[in-house]
Coordinates of C-alpha atoms and ligand atoms in Angstrom, one line a residue:
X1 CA 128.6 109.0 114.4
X2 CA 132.3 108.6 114.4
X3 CA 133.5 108.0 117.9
X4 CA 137.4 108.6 118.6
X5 CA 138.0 107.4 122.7
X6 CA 141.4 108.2 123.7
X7 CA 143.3 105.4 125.6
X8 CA 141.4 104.5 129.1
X9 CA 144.5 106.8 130.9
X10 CA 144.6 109.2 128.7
X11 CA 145.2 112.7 129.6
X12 CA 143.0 115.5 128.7
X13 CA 142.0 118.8 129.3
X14 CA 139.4 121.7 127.9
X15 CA 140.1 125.0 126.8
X16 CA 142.3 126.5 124.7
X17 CA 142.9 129.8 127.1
X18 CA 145.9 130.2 128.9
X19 CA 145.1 127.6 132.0
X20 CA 144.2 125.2 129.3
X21 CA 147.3 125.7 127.2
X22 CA 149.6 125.8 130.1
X23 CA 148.2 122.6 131.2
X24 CA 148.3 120.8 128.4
X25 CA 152.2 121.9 127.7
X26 CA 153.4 121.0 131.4
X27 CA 151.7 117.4 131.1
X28 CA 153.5 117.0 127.8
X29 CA 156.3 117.8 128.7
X30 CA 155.5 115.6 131.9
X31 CA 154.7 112.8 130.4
X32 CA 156.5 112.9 126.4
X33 CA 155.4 108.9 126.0
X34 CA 151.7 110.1 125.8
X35 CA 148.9 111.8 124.4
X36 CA 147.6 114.9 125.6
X37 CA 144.2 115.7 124.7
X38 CA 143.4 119.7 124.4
X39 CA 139.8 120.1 123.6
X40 CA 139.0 123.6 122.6
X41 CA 136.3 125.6 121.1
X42 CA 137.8 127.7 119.5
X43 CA 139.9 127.3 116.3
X44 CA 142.9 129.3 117.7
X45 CA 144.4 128.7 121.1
X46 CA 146.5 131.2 123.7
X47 CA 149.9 130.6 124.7
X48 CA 152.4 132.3 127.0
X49 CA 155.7 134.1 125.5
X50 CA 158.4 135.8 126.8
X51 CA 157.6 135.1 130.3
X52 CA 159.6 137.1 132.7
X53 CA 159.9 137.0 136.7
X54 CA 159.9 140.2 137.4
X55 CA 160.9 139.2 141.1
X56 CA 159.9 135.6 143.6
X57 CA 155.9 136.2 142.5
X58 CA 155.6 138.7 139.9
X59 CA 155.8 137.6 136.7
X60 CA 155.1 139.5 133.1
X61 CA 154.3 137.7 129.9
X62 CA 153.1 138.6 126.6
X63 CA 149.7 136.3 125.1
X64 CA 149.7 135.1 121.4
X65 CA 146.9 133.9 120.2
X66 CA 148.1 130.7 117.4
X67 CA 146.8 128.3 115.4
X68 CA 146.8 124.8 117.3
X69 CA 149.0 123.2 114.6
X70 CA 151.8 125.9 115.7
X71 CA 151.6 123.8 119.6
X72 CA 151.2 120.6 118.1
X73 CA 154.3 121.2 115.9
X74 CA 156.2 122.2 119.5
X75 CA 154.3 119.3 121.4
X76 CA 154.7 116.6 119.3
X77 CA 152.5 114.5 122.1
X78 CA 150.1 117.2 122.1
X79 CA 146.6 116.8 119.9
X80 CA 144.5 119.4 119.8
X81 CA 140.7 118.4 119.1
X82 CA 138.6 121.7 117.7
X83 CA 134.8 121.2 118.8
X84 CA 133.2 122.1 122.2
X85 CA 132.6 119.7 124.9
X86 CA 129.0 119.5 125.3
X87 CA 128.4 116.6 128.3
X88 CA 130.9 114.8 130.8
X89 CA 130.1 111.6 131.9
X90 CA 132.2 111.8 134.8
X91 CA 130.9 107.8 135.8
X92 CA 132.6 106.6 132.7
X93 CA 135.4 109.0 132.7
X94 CA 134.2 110.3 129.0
X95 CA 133.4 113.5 127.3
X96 CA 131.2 114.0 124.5
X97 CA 131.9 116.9 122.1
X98 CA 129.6 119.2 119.7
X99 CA 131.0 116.8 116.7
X100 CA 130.3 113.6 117.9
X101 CA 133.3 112.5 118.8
X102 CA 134.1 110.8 122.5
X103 CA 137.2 111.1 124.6
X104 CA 138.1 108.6 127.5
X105 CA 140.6 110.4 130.0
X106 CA 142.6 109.2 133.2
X107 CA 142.7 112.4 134.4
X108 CA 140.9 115.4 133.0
X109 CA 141.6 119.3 133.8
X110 CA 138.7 121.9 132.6
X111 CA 139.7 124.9 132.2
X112 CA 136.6 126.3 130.4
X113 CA 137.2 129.8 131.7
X114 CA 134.2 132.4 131.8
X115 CA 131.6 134.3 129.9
X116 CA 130.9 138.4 130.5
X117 CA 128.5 138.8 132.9
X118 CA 125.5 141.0 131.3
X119 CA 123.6 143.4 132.6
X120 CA 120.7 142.6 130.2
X121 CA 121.0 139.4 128.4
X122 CA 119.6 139.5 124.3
X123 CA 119.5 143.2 123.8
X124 CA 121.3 144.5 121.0
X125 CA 122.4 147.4 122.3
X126 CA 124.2 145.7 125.8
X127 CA 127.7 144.6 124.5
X128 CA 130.4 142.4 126.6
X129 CA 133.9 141.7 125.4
X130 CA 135.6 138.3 125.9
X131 CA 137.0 137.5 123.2
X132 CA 138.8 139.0 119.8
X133 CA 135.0 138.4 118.2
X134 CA 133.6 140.3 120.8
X135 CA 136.2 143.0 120.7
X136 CA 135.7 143.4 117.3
X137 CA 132.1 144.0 117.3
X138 CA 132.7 146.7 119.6
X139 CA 135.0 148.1 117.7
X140 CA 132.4 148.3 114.5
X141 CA 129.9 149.7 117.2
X142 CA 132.2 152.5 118.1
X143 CA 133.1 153.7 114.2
X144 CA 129.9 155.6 114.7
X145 CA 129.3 155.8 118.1
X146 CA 128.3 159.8 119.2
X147 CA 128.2 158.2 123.0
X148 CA 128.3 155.2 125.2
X149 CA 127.6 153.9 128.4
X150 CA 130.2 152.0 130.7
X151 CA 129.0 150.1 132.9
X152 CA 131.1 148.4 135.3
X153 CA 134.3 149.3 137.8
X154 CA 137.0 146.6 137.2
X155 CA 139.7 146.4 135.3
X156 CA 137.9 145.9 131.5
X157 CA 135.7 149.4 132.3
X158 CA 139.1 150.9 133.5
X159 CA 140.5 149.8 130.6
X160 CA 138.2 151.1 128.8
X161 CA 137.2 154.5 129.7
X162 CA 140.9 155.2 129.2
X163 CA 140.7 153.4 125.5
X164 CA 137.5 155.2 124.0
X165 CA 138.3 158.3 122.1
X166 CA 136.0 160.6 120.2
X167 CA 132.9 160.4 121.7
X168 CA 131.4 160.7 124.9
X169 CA 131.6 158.2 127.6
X170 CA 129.5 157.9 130.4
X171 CA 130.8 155.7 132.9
X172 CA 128.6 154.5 135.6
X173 CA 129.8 152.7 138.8
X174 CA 128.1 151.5 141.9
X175 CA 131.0 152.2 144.0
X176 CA 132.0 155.7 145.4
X177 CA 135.3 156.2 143.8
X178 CA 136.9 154.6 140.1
X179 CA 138.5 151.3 140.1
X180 CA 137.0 149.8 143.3
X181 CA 138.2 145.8 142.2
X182 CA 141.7 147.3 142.3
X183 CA 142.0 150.6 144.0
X184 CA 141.2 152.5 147.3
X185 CA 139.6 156.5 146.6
X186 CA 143.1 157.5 146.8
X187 CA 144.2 155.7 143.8
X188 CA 141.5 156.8 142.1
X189 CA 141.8 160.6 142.7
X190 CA 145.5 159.9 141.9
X191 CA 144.2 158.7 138.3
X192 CA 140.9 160.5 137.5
X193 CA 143.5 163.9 135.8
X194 CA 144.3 161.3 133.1
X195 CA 140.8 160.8 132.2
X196 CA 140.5 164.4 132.0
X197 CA 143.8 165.2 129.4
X198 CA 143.9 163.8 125.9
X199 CA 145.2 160.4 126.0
X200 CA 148.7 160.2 123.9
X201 CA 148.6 158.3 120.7
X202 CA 149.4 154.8 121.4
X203 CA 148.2 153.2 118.4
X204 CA 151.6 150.9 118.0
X205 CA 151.8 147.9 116.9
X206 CA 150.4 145.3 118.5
X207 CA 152.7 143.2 120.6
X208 CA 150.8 139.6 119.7
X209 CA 149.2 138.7 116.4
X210 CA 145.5 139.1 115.7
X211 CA 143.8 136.8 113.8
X212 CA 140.4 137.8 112.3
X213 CA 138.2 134.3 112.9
X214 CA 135.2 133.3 112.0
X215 CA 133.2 131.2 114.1
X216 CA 133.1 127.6 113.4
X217 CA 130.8 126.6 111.3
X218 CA 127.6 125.9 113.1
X219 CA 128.8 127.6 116.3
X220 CA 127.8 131.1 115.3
X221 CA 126.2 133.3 118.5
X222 CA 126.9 130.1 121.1
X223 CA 131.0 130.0 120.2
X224 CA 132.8 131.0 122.7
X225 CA 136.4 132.1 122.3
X226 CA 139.2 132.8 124.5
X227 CA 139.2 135.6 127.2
X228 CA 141.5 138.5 125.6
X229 CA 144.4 139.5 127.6
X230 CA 146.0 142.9 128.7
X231 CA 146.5 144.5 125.7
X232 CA 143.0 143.6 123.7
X233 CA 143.1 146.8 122.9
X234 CA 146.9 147.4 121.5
X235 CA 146.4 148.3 117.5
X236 CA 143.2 148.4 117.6
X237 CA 141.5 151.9 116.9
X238 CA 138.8 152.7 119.9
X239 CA 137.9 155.8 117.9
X240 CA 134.5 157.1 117.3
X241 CA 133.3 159.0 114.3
X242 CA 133.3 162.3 116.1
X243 CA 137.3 162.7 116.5
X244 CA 135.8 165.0 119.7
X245 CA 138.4 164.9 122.8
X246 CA 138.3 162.4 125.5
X247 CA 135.1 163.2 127.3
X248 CA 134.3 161.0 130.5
X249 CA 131.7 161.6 132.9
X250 CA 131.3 159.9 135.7
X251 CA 128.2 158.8 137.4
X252 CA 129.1 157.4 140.6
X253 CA 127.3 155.0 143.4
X254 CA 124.8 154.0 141.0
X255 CA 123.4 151.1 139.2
X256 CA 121.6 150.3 135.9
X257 CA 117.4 150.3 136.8
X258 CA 116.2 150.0 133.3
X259 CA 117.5 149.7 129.9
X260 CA 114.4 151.7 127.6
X261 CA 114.2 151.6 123.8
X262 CA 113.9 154.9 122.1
X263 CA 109.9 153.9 122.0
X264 CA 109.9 152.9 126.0
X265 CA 111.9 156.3 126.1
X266 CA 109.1 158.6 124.5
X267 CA 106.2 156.9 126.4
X268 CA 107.3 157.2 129.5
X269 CA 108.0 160.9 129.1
X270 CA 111.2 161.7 130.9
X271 CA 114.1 163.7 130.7
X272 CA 117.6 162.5 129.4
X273 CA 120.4 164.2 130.8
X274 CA 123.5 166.3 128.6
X275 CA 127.0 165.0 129.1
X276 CA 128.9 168.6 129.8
X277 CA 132.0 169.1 127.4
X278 CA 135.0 169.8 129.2
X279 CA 134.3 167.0 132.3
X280 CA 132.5 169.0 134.1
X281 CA 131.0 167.3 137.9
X282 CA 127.8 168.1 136.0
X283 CA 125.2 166.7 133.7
X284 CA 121.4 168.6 133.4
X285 CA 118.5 167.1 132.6
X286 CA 117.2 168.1 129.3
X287 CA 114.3 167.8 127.0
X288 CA 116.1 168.7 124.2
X289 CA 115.1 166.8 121.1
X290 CA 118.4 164.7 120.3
X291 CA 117.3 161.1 119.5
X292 CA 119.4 157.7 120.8
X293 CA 118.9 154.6 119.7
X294 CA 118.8 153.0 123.9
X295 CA 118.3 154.9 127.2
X296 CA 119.8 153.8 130.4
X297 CA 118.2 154.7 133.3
X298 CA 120.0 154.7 136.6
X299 CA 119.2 154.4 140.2
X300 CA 120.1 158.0 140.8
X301 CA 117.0 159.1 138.9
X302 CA 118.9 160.1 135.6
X303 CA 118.5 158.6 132.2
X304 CA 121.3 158.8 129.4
X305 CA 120.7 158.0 125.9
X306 CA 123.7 156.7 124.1
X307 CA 124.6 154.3 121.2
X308 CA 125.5 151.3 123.2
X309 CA 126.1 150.0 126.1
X310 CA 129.2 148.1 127.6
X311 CA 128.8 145.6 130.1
X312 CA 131.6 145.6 132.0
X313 CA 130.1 143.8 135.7
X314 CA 132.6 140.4 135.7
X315 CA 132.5 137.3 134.4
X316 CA 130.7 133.8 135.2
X317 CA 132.4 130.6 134.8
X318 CA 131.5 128.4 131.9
X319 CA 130.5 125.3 134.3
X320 CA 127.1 124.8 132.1
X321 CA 128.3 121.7 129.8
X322 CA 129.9 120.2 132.7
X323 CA 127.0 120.0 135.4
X324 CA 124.3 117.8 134.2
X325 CA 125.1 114.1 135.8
X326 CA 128.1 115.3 137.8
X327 CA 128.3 116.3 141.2
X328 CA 130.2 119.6 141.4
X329 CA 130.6 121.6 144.2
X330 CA 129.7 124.8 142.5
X331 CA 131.1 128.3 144.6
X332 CA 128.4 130.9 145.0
X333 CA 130.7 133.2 142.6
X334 CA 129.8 130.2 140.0
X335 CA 132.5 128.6 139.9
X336 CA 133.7 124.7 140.2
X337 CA 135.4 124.6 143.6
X338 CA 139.0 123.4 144.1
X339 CA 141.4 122.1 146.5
X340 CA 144.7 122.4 147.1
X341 CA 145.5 120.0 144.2
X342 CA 143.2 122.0 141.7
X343 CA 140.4 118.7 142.1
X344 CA 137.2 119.1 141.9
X345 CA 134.5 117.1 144.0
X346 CA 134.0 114.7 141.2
X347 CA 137.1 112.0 141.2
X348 CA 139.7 112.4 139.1
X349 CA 138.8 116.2 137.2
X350 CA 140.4 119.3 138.0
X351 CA 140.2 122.4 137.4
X352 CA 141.7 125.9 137.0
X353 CA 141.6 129.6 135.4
X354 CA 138.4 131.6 135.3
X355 CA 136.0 128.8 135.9
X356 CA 137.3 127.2 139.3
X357 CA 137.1 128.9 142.8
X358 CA 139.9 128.2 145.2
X359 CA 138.0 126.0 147.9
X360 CA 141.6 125.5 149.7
X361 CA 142.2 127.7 152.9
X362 CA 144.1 130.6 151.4
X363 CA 147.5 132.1 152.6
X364 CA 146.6 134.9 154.2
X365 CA 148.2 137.2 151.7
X366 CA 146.8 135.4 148.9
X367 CA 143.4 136.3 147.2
X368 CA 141.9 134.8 144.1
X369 CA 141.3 136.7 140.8
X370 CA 140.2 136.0 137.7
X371 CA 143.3 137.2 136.1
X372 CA 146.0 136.2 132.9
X373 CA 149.0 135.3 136.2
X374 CA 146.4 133.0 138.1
X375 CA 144.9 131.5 135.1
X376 CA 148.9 130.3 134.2
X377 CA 149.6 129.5 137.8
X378 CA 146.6 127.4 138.2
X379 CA 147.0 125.6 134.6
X380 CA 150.7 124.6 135.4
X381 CA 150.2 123.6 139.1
X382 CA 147.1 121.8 138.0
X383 CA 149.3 119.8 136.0
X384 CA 152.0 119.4 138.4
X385 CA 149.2 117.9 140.7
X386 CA 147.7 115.2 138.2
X387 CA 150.9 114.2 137.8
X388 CA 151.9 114.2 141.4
X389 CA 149.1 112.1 142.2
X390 CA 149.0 110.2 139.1
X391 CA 152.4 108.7 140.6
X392 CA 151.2 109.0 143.9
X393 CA 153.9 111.2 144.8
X394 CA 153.6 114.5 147.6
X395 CA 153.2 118.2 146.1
X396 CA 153.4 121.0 148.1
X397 CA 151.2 124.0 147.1
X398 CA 153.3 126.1 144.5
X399 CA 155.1 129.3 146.0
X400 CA 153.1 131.4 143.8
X401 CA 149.6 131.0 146.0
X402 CA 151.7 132.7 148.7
X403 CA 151.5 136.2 147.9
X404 CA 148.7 138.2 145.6
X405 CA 151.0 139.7 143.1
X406 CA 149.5 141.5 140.3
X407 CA 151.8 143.5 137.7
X408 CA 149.6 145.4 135.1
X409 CA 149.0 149.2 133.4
X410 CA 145.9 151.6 133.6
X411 CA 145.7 155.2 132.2
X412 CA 149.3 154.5 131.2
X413 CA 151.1 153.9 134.4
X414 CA 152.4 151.0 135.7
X415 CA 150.3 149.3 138.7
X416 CA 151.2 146.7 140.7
X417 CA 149.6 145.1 143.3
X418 CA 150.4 143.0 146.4
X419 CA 149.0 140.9 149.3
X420 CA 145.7 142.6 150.7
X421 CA 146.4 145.5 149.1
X422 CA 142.9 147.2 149.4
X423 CA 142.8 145.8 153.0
X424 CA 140.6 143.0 151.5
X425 CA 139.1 140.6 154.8
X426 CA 141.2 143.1 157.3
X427 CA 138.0 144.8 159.1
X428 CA 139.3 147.6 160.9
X429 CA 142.4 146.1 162.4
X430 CA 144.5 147.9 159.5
X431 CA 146.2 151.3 159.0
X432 CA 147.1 152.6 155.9
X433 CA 150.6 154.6 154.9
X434 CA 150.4 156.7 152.3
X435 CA 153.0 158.7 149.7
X436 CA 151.5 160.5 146.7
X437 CA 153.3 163.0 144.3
X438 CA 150.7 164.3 141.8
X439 CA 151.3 163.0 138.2
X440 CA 154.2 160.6 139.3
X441 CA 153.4 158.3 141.6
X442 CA 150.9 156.9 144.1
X443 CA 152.7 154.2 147.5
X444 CA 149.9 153.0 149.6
X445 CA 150.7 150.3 151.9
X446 CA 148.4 148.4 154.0
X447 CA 149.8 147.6 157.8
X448 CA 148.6 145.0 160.3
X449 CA 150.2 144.6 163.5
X450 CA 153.4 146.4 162.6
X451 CA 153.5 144.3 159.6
X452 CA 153.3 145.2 156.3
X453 CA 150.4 142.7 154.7
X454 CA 149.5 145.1 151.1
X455 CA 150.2 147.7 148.9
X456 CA 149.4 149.7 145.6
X457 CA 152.3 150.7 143.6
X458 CA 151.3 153.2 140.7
X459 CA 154.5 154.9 138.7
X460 CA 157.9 153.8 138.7
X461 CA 158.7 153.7 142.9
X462 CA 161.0 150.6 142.2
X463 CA 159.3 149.3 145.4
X464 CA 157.9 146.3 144.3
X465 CA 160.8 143.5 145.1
X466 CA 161.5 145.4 148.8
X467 CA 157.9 144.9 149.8
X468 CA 157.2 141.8 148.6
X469 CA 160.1 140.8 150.7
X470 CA 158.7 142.4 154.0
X471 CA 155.4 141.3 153.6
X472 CA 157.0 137.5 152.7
X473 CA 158.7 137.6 155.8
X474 CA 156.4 139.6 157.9
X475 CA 159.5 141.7 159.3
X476 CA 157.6 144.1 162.6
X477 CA 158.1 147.3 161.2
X478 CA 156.4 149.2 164.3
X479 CA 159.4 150.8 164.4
X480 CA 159.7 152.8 161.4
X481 CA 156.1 154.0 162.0
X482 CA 155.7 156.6 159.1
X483 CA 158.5 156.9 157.7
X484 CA 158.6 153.9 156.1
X485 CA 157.4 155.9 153.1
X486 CA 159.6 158.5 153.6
X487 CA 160.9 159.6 150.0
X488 CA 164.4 160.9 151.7
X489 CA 165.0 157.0 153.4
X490 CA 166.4 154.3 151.1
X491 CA 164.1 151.8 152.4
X492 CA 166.0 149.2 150.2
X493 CA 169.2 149.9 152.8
X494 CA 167.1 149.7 156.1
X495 CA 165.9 146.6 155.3
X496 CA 169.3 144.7 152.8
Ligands
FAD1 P1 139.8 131.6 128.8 O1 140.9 132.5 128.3 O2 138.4 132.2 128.8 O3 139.8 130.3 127.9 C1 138.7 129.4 128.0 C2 138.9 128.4 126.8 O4 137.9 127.4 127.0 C3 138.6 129.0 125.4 O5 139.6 128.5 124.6 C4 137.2 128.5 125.0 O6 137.1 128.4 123.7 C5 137.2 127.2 125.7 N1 135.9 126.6 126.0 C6 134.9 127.2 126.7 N2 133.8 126.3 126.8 C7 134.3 125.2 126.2 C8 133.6 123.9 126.0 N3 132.4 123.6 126.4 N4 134.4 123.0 125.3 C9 135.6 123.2 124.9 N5 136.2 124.4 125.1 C10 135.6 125.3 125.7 N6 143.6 139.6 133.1 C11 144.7 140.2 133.5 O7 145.5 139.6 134.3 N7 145.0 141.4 133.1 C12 144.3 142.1 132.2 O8 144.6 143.2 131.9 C13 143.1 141.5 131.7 N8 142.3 142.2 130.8 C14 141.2 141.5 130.3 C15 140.5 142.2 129.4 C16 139.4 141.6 128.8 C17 138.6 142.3 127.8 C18 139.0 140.3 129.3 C19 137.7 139.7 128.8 C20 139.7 139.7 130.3 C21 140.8 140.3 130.8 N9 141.6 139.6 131.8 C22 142.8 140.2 132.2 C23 141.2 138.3 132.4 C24 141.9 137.2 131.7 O9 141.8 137.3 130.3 C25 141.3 135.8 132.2 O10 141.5 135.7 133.6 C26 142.1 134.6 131.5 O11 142.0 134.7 130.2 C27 141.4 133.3 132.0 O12 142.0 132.3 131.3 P2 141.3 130.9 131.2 O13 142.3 130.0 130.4 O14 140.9 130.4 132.5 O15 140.0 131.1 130.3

């Protein structure tokens, strides 16, 4: 067994994703005298580009996915090691990967990320996406897909729902309105007429380069890949073979109960419901002899047949590898608990992106998502901190955990998010403002004592960089009462 330790003090840090990366590059360029270890599992890595602050927290980047010899060419310090981690022997400040190898670090930042969340793990028929792999099989799935199931309200089955074209969709939520993770009923009611016109043709071309991977070799179902980012589906074609118009129906406040085989189906003797044409409210049962290949029954007492289903329920943080020996603090969401210098509970790892949990009292503005903007903030303030303490100098927590801020696109308008902006922790000690011009735009804003605290943005208002600035400063806006949302009041002048 060939064993390759890095200097005792060396740096390192796992996963290739966008924490990872953006680790790895601010400790080189941190420390340009030493190695930087970036051990990654899969052969192609994600890096930031054209990153763009939009205004003091919102940012907008694109993702490219690259082969690690393109960061090691712009790293020279940087040395990217292909093969999964498998143990951490936290004791001897080691990790152990899938080829053999070991690795001794100083200080060590995992950034693992996380895996879908299934509704049924091993069946066939229950897809996730994660990664371009995982996309891709979905993709083949679809080619001859007559009908799936969505399962899932965040923003991948958002996403989704929109994406799918040519066959039907049903799209089951437990929630009573669309978009729950991101969105009040409002929102929702705002978006819903998209699903219900044909979605114009944005088949361009893709704003980062695909790569078509293989596993590596000996990694086959186990390899785990990057998370995709915001536009995993740009350039790819989410059309089914039955070129029918977009057809969503939505089966709301209800869960999965049982996923049946066509054989379970039969037996048991049921009905399966019709999807109406046309988005109707809705479906009738029917015992009409059309044959699927799954059923999903729901808690609502009706049963769908379709071709496949997408799990689209969240994510759980790849801790697995890290846990045996160790003594995390593991969050109940799963994840590997942080404070306010990214550390873990086990001396001298951090760790940040998808697979930590912010243990650190919060701003009260701030929330934690697993999200492309955290997964960057956390990677390069992660960094900042090993250093920091490294040299045994003070950080203060980065501006960025001040304010939620969340810039992003569904159903093909622009969304932004900020602060508690679906009231999230408030109770009842909140009141909501609204402004909503059908087809254009949708302002909610979340008030708490005269002060603004969140809001949705969907459409072009040209809001965002006025509100973040009254809920940063927490201006009394008792005022203004309504019309603070007044379309006919510059609200950029009453407050400049
Ligand atoms: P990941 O990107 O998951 O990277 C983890 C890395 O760790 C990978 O390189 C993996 O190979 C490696 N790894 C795992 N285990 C090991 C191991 N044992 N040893 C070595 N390496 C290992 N966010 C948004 O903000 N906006 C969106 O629109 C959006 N859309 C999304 C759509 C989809 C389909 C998905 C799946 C996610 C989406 N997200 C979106 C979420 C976003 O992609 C994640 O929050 C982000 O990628 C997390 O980055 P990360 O670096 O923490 O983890």
């Amino acid at each position: 067994m060939a064993a390759e330790a890095t200097e005792p003090g060396g740096w390192a840090v796992i996963g290739g994703g966008i924490a990872g990366v953006t680790c790895a590059e601010q400790l080189a360029l941190q420390f340009p005298d030493e190695d930087i270890y970036l051990l990654t599992a899969a052969p192609l890595i994600k890096a930031v580009t054209n990153l763009k602050q939009v205004s003091r927290t919102l940012e907008e980047f694109d993702v490219e996915e690259q082969a690690s010899s393109t960061l090691e060419r712009q790293y020279p310090n940087i040395r990217v090691i292909n093969s999964a981690v498998k143990e951490l022997q936290a004791d001897q400040q080691r990790v152990v990967t899938e080829n053999g190898n070991q690795y001794l670090y100083r200080k060590l930042c995992l950034c693992a990320g996380a895996k879908p969340k299934l509704i049924e793990n091993g069946n066939p028929y229950v897809l996730g996406i994660r990664d371009t792999d995982s996309a891709q099989t979905f993709q083949r799935h679809l080619a001859k897909a007559r009908r799936v199931v969505v399962v899932g309200n965040g923003g991948i089955a958002l996403e989704l729902v929109y994406e799918i074209q040519g066959c039907q969709v049903v799209w089951a939520v437990k929630d009573k309105s669309i978009g729950n993770t991101f969105f009040d009923a409002g929102a929702a009611e705002f978006l819903i007429p998209q699903l219900r016109s044909d979605k114009p043709d944005t088949l361009l071309a893709c704003k980062r380069t695909k790569y078509t991977v293989e596993p590596p070799a000996g990694q086959g179902e186990s390899w785990m890949g990057s998370a995709l980012g915001p536009d995993w589906h740009e350039g790819m074609n989410l059309k089914a073979a039955e070129g029918v118009s977009r057809c969503v129906h939505i089966e709301g406040e209800c869960e999965v109960l049982r996923i049946l085989s066509l054989g379970e189906f039969k037996k048991l003797n049921i009905l399966a419901q019709t999807v109406p044409r046309g988005n109707d409210a809705e479906s009738s049962a029917t015992s009409h002899t059309e044959e699927w290949p799954v059923y999903v029954e729901l808690t609502n007492g009706r049963t769908y047949g379709c071709d496949f289903i997408i799990s689209a329920t969240g994510v759980v943080p790849n801790v697995e590898p890290f846990l045996t020996g160790n003594n995390f603090d593991v969050a109940e969401d799963g994840g590997l608990k942080v404070d306010d210098h990214m550390r873990t509970s086990v001396p001298n790892v951090y760790a940040a992106g998808d697979i930590c949990t912010a243990g650190w009292t919060p701003s009260p503005l701030w929330q934690q998502m697993r999200l492309w903007t955290q997964a960057r903030q956390m990677g390069w303030y992660a960094a900042k901190c090993m250093a920091a303490d490294h040299l045994g100098e003070k950080i203060e927590m980065d501006f960025c955990f001040e304010l939620f801020a969340h810039v992003t696109k569904f159903f093909n308008y622009k969304v932004i998010l900020l602060g508690k902006y679906n009231a999230q922790g408030l109770g009842l000690d909140h009141e909501l403002l609204l402004r909503c011009t059908k087809g254009k735009e949708y302002v909610k804003v979340v008030m708490q004592n005269g002060r603004m605290v969140g809001a949705v943005l969907i459409g072009e208002t040209d809001l965002e960089e006025t509100f973040e600035n009254l809920m940063l400063n927490q201006m009394d806006l008792s005022a203004y009462g309504e019309n603070l949302l007044d379309p006919d009041v510059d609200i950029e002048d009453y407050f400049d």
